[in-house]
Every structure is written in C-alpha cells, then in structure tokens.
Amino acid sequence: SNQNMERKSMGWVTVYIKGKSGCESEVLKNLEQSGFNFMPGSSVERGLTLYWINESDSLRAFKKAIGSKTIFKYRIRFYTNVEDFIESKHNATPAPSQGQERASALKDLESWYATKNL
C-alpha cells in the first residue's frame, strides 16, 4: 500500500558518540538487544563513532536503548554534528574538570539552600 511506501522512505539522522575505549562493542551489543532501529557507521577517529538513527526517533530513545549504565561506565557523550564535537574538544582544555564543576555547582546549591533556610 501507499502508506507502507511512505514509511519505508524514512530519513536518517547522524549521531556521533564518544566514550572511553571499549565502549563501541558494548554500545553496539546493547543497541542490537534493544531492537532500536539504527545503522552503525564507522569510527571517524579514535573513540568517536557514528550511528544513523531514524529521524522520527529521539536522541533520548537512542540513549535509553544504549542504557544509562553503559553511558556512565564509558562516560559517553553524544553529538548531533561534527562541529559540536570539535567545539567540545577545543573548549575542554581550559575548562575546569567535570568534578570541579560538579563540586562548585553543589556549593552554589548548598549556599542557595542556606539562604532559603531549607
């Protein structure tokens, strides 16, 4: 039927992921087991892999299919274009580490709570 033809001509969106070494095989295994609709790409550079996902699927659904344990274990970051990845690489050097940022955010939160007497 005509409706099926429309469904088959779906568009694909590229998602780049970067994580600690070894993440690629676990990500692929999790995606395959989840039944999520994707096409694996190749590694663009060490630790950066691309995947195509159906444009009607959300990045959140893609992350859910990979699983939070895997995302945290390999510290996976997601980029929807190469420019974002390159920008993150350039901004990563002078910026404080995630741990420092988290500690400073917690301090801000604690002082905010203190002023609210909570």
PDB file of C-alpha atoms in Angstrom, residues 11-84:
ATOM      1  CA  GLY A  11      15.188   9.836   6.821  1.00  0.00           C
ATOM      2  CA  TRP A  12      18.226   9.132   8.931  1.00  0.00           C
ATOM      3  CA  VAL A  13      19.935  11.431  11.378  1.00  0.00           C
ATOM      4  CA  THR A  14      23.615  11.091  12.243  1.00  0.00           C
ATOM      5  CA  VAL A  15      24.601  10.849  15.895  1.00  0.00           C
ATOM      6  CA  TYR A  16      28.253  10.813  16.935  1.00  0.00           C
ATOM      7  CA  ILE A  17      29.230   9.240  20.222  1.00  0.00           C
ATOM      8  CA  LYS A  18      32.496   9.479  22.093  1.00  0.00           C
ATOM      9  CA  GLY A  19      33.428   7.458  25.125  1.00  0.00           C
ATOM     10  CA  LYS A  20      36.276   5.736  26.902  1.00  0.00           C
ATOM     11  CA  SER A  21      37.966   2.958  24.943  1.00  0.00           C
ATOM     12  CA  GLY A  22      35.984  -0.238  24.588  1.00  0.00           C
ATOM     13  CA  CYS A  23      32.590   1.455  24.542  1.00  0.00           C
ATOM     14  CA  GLU A  24      31.865   0.746  20.863  1.00  0.00           C
ATOM     15  CA  SER A  25      31.281  -3.005  21.235  1.00  0.00           C
ATOM     16  CA  GLU A  26      29.092  -2.633  24.332  1.00  0.00           C
ATOM     17  CA  VAL A  27      27.039   0.156  22.706  1.00  0.00           C
ATOM     18  CA  LEU A  28      26.532  -1.973  19.595  1.00  0.00           C
ATOM     19  CA  LYS A  29      25.530  -5.037  21.663  1.00  0.00           C
ATOM     20  CA  ASN A  30      23.041  -3.001  23.734  1.00  0.00           C
ATOM     21  CA  LEU A  31      21.505  -1.388  20.646  1.00  0.00           C
ATOM     22  CA  GLU A  32      21.096  -4.741  18.905  1.00  0.00           C
ATOM     23  CA  GLN A  33      19.495  -6.318  22.001  1.00  0.00           C
ATOM     24  CA  SER A  34      17.117  -3.379  22.438  1.00  0.00           C
ATOM     25  CA  GLY A  35      15.633  -3.723  18.958  1.00  0.00           C
ATOM     26  CA  PHE A  36      16.217   0.014  18.383  1.00  0.00           C
ATOM     27  CA  ASN A  37      16.258   0.925  14.679  1.00  0.00           C
ATOM     28  CA  PHE A  38      19.773   2.139  13.763  1.00  0.00           C
ATOM     29  CA  MET A  39      22.586   1.744  11.267  1.00  0.00           C
ATOM     30  CA  PRO A  40      26.141   1.612  12.603  1.00  0.00           C
ATOM     31  CA  GLY A  41      28.726   3.813  10.951  1.00  0.00           C
ATOM     32  CA  SER A  42      32.460   3.695  11.237  1.00  0.00           C
ATOM     33  CA  SER A  43      34.827   5.268  13.708  1.00  0.00           C
ATOM     34  CA  VAL A  44      35.671   8.726  12.462  1.00  0.00           C
ATOM     35  CA  GLU A  45      38.640   8.999  14.789  1.00  0.00           C
ATOM     36  CA  ARG A  46      39.781   7.123  17.871  1.00  0.00           C
ATOM     37  CA  GLY A  47      36.861   6.903  20.273  1.00  0.00           C
ATOM     38  CA  LEU A  48      34.386   8.737  18.018  1.00  0.00           C
ATOM     39  CA  THR A  49      31.808   6.511  16.333  1.00  0.00           C
ATOM     40  CA  LEU A  50      28.840   7.475  14.243  1.00  0.00           C
ATOM     41  CA  TYR A  51      25.397   5.938  14.078  1.00  0.00           C
ATOM     42  CA  TRP A  52      22.395   6.762  11.948  1.00  0.00           C
ATOM     43  CA  ILE A  53      19.051   6.739  13.694  1.00  0.00           C
ATOM     44  CA  ASN A  54      15.577   7.155  12.264  1.00  0.00           C
ATOM     45  CA  GLU A  55      14.716  10.860  12.176  1.00  0.00           C
ATOM     46  CA  SER A  56      11.418  10.084  13.933  1.00  0.00           C
ATOM     47  CA  ASP A  57      13.304   8.621  16.919  1.00  0.00           C
ATOM     48  CA  SER A  58      14.587  10.925  19.615  1.00  0.00           C
ATOM     49  CA  LEU A  59      18.122  11.137  20.915  1.00  0.00           C
ATOM     50  CA  ARG A  60      16.628  10.242  24.288  1.00  0.00           C
ATOM     51  CA  ALA A  61      15.242   6.961  22.894  1.00  0.00           C
ATOM     52  CA  PHE A  62      18.699   6.225  21.416  1.00  0.00           C
ATOM     53  CA  LYS A  63      20.352   6.858  24.803  1.00  0.00           C
ATOM     54  CA  LYS A  64      17.727   4.684  26.516  1.00  0.00           C
ATOM     55  CA  ALA A  65      18.496   1.832  24.089  1.00  0.00           C
ATOM     56  CA  ILE A  66      22.217   2.123  24.914  1.00  0.00           C
ATOM     57  CA  GLY A  67      21.456   2.174  28.639  1.00  0.00           C
ATOM     58  CA  SER A  68      22.477   4.538  31.423  1.00  0.00           C
ATOM     59  CA  LYS A  69      24.920   2.024  32.960  1.00  0.00           C
ATOM     60  CA  THR A  70      26.901   1.876  29.708  1.00  0.00           C
ATOM     61  CA  ILE A  71      26.699   5.658  29.212  1.00  0.00           C
ATOM     62  CA  PHE A  72      28.078   6.333  32.709  1.00  0.00           C
ATOM     63  CA  LYS A  73      30.601   3.472  32.631  1.00  0.00           C
ATOM     64  CA  TYR A  74      32.251   4.798  29.457  1.00  0.00           C
ATOM     65  CA  ARG A  75      31.421   8.482  30.063  1.00  0.00           C
ATOM     66  CA  ILE A  76      29.712   8.598  26.678  1.00  0.00           C
ATOM     67  CA  ARG A  77      28.940  11.957  25.118  1.00  0.00           C
ATOM     68  CA  PHE A  78      26.541  12.465  22.229  1.00  0.00           C
ATOM     69  CA  TYR A  79      26.921  14.934  19.361  1.00  0.00           C
ATOM     70  CA  THR A  80      24.471  15.568  16.552  1.00  0.00           C
ATOM     71  CA  ASN A  81      27.113  17.083  14.285  1.00  0.00           C
ATOM     72  CA  VAL A  82      30.887  17.167  13.922  1.00  0.00           C
ATOM     73  CA  GLU A  83      31.030  20.889  14.687  1.00  0.00           C
ATOM     74  CA  ASP A  84      29.671  20.285  18.219  1.00  0.00           C
TER      75      ASP A  84
END
